[in-house]
Coordinates of C-alpha atoms in Angstrom, one line a residue:
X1 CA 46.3 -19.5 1.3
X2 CA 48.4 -22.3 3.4
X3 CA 49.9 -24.9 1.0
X4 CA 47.8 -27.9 2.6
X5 CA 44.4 -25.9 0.7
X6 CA 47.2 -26.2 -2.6
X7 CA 45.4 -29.1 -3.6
X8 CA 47.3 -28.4 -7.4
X9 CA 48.0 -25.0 -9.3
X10 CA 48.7 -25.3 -12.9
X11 CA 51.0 -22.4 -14.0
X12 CA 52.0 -22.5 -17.5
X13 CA 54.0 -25.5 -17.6
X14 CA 54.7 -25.8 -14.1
X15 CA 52.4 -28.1 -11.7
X16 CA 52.5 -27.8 -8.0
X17 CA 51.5 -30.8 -6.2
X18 CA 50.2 -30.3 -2.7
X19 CA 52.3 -32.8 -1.1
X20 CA 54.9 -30.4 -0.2
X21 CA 58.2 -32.7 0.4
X22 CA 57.2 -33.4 -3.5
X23 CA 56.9 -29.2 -4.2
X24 CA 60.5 -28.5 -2.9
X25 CA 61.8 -30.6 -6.1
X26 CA 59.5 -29.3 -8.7
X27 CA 59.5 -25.7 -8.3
X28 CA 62.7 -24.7 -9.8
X29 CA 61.3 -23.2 -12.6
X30 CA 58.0 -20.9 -12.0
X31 CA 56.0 -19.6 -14.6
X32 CA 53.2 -17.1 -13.4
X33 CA 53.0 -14.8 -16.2
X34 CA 50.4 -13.5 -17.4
X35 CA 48.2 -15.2 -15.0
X36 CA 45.8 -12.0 -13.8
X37 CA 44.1 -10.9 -17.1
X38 CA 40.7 -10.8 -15.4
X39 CA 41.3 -9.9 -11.8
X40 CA 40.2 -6.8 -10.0
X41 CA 43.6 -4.7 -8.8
X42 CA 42.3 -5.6 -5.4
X43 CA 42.7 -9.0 -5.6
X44 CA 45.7 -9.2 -7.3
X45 CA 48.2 -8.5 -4.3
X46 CA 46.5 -11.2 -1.9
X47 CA 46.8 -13.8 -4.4
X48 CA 50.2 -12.8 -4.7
X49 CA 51.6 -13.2 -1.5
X50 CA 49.6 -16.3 -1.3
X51 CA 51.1 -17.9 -4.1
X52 CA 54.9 -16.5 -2.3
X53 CA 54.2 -17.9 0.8
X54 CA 53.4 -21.7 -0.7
X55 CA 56.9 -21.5 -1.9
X56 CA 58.3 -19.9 1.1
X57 CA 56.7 -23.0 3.2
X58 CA 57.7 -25.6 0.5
X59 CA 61.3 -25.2 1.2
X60 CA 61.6 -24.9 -2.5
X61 CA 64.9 -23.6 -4.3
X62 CA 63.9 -21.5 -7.1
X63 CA 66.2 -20.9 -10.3
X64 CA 63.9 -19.1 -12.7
X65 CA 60.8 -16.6 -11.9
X66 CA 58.6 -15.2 -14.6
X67 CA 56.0 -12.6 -13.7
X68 CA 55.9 -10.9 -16.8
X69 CA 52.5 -9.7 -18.5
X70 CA 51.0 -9.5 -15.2
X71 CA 49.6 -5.8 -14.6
X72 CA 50.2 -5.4 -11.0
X73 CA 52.0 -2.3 -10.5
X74 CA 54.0 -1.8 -7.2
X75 CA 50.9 -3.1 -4.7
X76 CA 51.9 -6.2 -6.6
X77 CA 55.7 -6.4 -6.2
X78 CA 55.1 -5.0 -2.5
X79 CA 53.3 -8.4 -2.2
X80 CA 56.3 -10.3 -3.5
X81 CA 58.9 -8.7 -1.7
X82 CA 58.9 -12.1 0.8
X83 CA 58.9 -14.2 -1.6
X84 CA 62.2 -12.2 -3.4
X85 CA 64.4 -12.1 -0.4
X86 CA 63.7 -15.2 1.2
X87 CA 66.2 -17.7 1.0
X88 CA 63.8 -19.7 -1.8
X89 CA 65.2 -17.2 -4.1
X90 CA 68.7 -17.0 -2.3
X91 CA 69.5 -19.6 -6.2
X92 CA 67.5 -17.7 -8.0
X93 CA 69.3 -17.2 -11.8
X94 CA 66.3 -15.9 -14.0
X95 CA 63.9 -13.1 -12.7
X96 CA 61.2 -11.9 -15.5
X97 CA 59.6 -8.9 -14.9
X98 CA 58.2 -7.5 -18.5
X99 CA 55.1 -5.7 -18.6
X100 CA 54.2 -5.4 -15.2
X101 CA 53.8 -1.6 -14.5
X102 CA 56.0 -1.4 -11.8
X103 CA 56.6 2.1 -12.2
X104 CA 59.4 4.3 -10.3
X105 CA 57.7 2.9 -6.8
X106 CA 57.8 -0.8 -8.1
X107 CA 61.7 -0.6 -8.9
X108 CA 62.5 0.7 -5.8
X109 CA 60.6 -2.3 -3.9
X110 CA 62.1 -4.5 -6.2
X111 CA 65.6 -3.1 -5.7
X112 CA 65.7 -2.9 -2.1
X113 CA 64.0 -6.4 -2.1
X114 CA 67.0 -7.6 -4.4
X115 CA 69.7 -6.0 -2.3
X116 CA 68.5 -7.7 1.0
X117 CA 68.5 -10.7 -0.5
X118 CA 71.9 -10.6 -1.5
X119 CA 73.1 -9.5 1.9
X120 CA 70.8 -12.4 3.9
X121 CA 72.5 -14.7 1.2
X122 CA 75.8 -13.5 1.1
X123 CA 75.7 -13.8 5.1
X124 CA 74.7 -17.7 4.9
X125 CA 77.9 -18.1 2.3
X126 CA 75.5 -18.9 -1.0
X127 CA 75.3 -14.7 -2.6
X128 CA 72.3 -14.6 -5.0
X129 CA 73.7 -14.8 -8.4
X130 CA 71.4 -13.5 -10.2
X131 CA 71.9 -14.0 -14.1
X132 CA 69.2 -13.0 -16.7
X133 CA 66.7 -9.7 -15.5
X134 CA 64.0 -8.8 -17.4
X135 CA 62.2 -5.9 -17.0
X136 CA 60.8 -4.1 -20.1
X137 CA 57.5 -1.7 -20.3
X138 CA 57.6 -1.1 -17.2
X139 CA 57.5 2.8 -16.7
X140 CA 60.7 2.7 -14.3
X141 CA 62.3 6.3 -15.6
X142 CA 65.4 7.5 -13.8
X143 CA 64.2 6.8 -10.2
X144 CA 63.5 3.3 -10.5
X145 CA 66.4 2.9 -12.9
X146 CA 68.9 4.8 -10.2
X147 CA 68.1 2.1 -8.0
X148 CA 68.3 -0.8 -9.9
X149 CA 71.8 0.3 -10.9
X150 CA 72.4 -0.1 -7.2
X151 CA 71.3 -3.5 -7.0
X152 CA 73.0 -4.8 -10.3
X153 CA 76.5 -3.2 -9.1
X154 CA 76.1 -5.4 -6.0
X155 CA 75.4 -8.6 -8.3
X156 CA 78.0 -8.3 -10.3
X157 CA 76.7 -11.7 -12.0
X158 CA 74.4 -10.7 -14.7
X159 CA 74.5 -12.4 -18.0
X160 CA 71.7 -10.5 -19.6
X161 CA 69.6 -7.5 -19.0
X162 CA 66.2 -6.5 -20.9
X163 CA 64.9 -2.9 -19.9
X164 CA 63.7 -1.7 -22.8
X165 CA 60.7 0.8 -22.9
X166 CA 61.0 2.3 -19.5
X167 CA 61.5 6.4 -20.3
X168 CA 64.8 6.2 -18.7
X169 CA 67.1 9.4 -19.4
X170 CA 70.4 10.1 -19.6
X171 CA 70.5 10.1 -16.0
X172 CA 69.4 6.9 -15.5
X173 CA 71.3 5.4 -18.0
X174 CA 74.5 6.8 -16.6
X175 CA 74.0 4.9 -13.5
X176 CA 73.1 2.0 -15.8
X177 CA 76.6 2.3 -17.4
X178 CA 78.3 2.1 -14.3
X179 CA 76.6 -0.4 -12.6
X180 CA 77.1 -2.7 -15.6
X181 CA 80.9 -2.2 -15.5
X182 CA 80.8 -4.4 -12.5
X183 CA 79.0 -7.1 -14.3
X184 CA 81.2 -8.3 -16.6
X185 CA 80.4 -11.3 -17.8
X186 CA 76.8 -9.1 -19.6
X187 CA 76.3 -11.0 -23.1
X188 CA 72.8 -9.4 -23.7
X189 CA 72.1 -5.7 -23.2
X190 CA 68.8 -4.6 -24.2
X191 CA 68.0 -0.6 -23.5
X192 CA 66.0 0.6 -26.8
X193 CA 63.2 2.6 -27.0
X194 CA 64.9 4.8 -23.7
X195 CA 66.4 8.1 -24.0
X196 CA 70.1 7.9 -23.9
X197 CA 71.3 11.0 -25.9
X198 CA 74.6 12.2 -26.5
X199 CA 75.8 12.2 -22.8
X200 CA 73.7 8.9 -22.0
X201 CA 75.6 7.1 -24.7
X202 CA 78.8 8.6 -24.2
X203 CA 78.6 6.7 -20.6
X204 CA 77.5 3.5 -21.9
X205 CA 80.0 3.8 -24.7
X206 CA 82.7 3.7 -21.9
X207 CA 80.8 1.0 -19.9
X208 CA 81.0 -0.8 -23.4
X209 CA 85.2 -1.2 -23.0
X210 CA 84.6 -3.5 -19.6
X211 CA 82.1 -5.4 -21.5
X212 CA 84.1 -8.1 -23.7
X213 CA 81.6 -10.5 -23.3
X214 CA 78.7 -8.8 -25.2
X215 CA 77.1 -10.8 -27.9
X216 CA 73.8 -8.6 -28.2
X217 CA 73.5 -4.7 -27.9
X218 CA 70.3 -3.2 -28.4
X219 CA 70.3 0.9 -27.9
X220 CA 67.9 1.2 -30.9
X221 CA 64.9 4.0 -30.7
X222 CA 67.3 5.8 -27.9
X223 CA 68.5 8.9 -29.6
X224 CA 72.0 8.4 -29.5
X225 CA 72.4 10.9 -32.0
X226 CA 75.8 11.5 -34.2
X227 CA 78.0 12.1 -31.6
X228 CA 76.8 9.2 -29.4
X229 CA 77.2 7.3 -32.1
X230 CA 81.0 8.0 -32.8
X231 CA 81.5 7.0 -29.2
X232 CA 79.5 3.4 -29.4
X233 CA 82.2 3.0 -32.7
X234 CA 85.3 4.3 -30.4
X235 CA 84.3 1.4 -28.1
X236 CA 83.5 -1.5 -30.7
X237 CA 86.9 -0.5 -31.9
X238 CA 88.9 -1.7 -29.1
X239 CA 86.8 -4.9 -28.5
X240 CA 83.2 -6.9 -28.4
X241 CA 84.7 -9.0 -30.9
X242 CA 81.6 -11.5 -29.8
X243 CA 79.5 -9.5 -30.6
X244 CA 76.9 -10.9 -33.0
X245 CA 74.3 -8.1 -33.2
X246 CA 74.2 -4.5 -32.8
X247 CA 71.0 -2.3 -33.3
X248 CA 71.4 1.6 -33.2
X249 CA 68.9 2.0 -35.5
X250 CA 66.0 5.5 -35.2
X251 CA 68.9 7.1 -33.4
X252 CA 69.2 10.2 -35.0
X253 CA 72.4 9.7 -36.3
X254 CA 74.2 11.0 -39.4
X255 CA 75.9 9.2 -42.4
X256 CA 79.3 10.7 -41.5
X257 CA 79.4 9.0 -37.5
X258 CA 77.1 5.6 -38.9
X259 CA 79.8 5.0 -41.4
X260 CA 82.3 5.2 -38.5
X261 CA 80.1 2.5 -36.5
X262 CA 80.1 0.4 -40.2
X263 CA 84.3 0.6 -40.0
X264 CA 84.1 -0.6 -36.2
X265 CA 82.8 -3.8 -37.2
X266 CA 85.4 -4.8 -39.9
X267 CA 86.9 -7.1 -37.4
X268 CA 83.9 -8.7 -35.5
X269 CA 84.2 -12.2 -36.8
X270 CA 80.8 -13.1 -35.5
X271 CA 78.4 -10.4 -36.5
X272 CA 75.4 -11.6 -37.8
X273 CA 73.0 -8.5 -37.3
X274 CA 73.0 -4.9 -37.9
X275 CA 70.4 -2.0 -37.7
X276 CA 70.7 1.0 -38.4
X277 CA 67.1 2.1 -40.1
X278 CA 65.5 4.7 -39.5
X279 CA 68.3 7.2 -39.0
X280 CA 69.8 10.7 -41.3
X281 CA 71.8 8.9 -43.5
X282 CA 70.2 9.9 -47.0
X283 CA 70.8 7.6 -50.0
X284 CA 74.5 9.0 -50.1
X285 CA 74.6 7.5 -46.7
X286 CA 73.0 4.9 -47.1
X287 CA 75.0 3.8 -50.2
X288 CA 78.3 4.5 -47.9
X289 CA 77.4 2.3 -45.0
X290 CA 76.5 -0.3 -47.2
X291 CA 79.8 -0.1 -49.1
X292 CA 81.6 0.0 -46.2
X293 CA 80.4 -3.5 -44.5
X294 CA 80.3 -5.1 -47.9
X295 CA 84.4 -4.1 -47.9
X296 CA 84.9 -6.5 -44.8
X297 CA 82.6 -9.1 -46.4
X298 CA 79.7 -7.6 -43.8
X299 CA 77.2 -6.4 -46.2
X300 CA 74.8 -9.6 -45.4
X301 CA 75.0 -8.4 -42.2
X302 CA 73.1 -5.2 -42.4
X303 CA 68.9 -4.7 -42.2
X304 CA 66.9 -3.0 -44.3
X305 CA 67.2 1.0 -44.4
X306 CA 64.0 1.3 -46.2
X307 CA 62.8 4.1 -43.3
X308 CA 65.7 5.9 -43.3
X309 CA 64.7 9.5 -43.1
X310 CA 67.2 11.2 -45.2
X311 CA 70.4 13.7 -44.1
X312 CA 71.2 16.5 -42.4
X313 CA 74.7 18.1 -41.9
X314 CA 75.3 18.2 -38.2
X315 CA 75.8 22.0 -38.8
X316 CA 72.2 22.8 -40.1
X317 CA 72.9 22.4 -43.5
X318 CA 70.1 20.5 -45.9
X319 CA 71.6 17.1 -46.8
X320 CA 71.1 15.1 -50.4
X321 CA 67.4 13.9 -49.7
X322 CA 66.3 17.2 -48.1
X323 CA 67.7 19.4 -51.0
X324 CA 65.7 16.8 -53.3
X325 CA 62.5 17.5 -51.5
X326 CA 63.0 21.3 -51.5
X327 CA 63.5 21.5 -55.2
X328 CA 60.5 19.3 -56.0
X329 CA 58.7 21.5 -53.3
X330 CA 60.0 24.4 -55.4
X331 CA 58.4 23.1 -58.5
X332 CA 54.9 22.7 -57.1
X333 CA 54.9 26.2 -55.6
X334 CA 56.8 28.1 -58.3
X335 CA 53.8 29.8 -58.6
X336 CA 53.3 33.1 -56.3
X337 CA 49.5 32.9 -54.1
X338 CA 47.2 35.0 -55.9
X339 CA 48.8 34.7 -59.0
X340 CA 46.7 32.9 -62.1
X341 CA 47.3 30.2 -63.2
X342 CA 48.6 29.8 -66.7
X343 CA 46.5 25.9 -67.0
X344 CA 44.1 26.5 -69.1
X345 CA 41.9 23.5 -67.9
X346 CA 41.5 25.4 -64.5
X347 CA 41.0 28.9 -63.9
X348 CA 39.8 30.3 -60.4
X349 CA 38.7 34.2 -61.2
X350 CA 36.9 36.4 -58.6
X351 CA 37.5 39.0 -55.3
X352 CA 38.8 37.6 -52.4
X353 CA 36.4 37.8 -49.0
X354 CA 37.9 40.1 -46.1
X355 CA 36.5 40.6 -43.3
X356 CA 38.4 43.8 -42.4
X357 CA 36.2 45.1 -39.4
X358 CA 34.1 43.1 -36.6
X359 CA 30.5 42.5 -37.0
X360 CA 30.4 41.9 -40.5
X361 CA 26.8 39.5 -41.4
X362 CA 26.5 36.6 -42.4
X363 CA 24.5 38.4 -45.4
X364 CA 27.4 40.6 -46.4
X365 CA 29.4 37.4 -46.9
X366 CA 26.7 36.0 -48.7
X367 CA 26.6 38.8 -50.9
X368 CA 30.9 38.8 -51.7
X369 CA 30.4 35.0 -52.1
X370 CA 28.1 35.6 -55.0
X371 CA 30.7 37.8 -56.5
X372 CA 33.1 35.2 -56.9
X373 CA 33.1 32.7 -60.3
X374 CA 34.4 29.9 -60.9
X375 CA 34.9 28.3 -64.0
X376 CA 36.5 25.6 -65.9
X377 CA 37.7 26.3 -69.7

């Protein structure tokens, strides 16, 4: 589509105007999310790069680019790629990408389509400084994440970062971890619902000492697990004191190292929010963490563990909640199977059915079926 059939596109809040001396000034923001809930796949990508190449020839100088909730999958960031390392995005400070089904394929288009236009920019003495990336549900896993990381280490300007929901590893969050240490000035990080565990989170937890700036850290629902845990704490120890809100919360993680991350906030003079539901903590626990921020005047600060799902010791042992369960478990099956019952309301008396060779007829059960009684006295 040439931008003299634009007669007018109305995007969210954004109108284009065909005149396009007029478009240059009023495309700084775009807003084409969730745009293509009734499109065929096929049709999708042309529209796309049609929509791209109006900017390209408007001479526009984007700032912020929202794409989110648009199911396109990598045919459709293939068809953006232009549009991405042309030099209408050379300001580009926002890029939203939530929801889009990218997949490993679509992260590496996007990466590679981000690292050109850093070079073409850097080479015309303007490098894209790219600030907020959003990229959640996306289905990126390790290979699309691997690449990213190569990308944001070459930025070095992020501000925020939103990739939650993306079945990345420990391998991919490693590289994560690195490539953040080159960015600073991060104030949001937002990685839950991946898969960090113990060795993921041990890399972030050293990416955390670079990271002074951090206001928000999100690794809840990423099975950070005890030990993780303790070295996210180690971290907050020595800094973040911005930091306003930190969720670990379904992590797997124990009273013992959650009461450690509880001690690392005593001096965060800012925290607002903490999460830590849905862990091992057991009311023990739970009752420790909670006396523990209230000591620093932090209690407010910490959400509801109303789905915590009680303690174990990180040797095996049964913690507090689970012996509780097993004794009451005890009491309802004191009784051996086959023994009878001592209630007198409800007696079950009879032979019990084998079937101790092949080929037995459905009229031979029939028959030990009529042998059996049951009565109430």
């Amino acid at each position: 589509m040439a931008i003299s059939r634009l007669q007018a596109i109305l995007v969210g809040d954004l109108v284009l105007p065909s005149n396009a001396e007029d478009m240059s000034e009023a495309a700084k923001r775009v807003y084409w999310n969730d745009m293509f809930t009734g499109r065929l796949r096929c049709e999708i990508p042309p529209a796309l790069k049609s929509l791209g190449e109006a900017i390209i020839l408007s001479g526009a100088e984007l700032t912020e680019l929202d794409w989110s909730d648009n199911a396109f999958g990598p045919d459709g960031i293939q068809s953006c790629k232009d549009l991405l390392r042309n030099k209408s995005c050379f300001t580009l400070k926002e890029l939203r990408l939530n929801n889009c089904g990218l997949g490993t394929e679509g992260g590496k288009i996007l990466a590679k389509a981000l690292k050109e236009c850093h070079e073409e920019s850097s080479a015309e003495g303007q490098p894209l400084a790219l600030k907020v990336f959003v990229a959640g549900r996306n289905r990126l896993e390790n290979d699309g994440a691997v690449v990213l990381a190569e990308a944001f280490r070459l930025l070095g300007t992020l501000e925020e970062v939103q990739m939650p929901q993306n079945g990345i590893t420990h391998q991919g969050i490693s590289a994560l971890a690195v490539a953040f240490t080159k960015n600073t000035n991060l104030q949001i990080l937002n990685l839950n619902d991946n898969i960090f565990t113990e060795t993921g989170a041990a890399c972030m937890a050293e990416a955390l000492k670079t990271l002074q700036k951090l206001e928000v850290v999100n690794f809840g629902d990423c099975l950070v697990r005890s030990k993780g845990a303790c070295a996210i704490a180690k971290s907050l120890q020595s800094g973040l004191h911005k930091l306003t809100e930190l969720n670990l919360s379904y992590g797997e993680i124990k009273k013992e190292a959650a009461n450690e991350v509880a001690k690392a906030l005593a001096f965060k003079e800012h925290l607002q929010k903490v999460d830590l539901n849905g862990n091992c903590l057991g009311q023990g626990g739970c009752v420790l963490v909670r006396n523990t921020l209230e000591s620093f005047h932090k209690g407010a600060a910490l959400c509801s563990l109303s789905d915590d799902e009680g303690s174990e010791g990180e040797d095996g042992s049964r913690g507090d909640d689970a012996n509780e369960n097993e004794e009451i478990q005890e009491d309802l099956g004191s009784h051996h199977q086959g023994e009878e019952l001592a209630d007198p309301e409800l007696q079950i008396k009879g032979k019990a059915i084998i079937c101790s060779k092949a080929g037995v007829s459905s009229h031979d059960l029939a028959a030990q079926l009529g042998n059996l009684s049951f009565s109430a006295e």
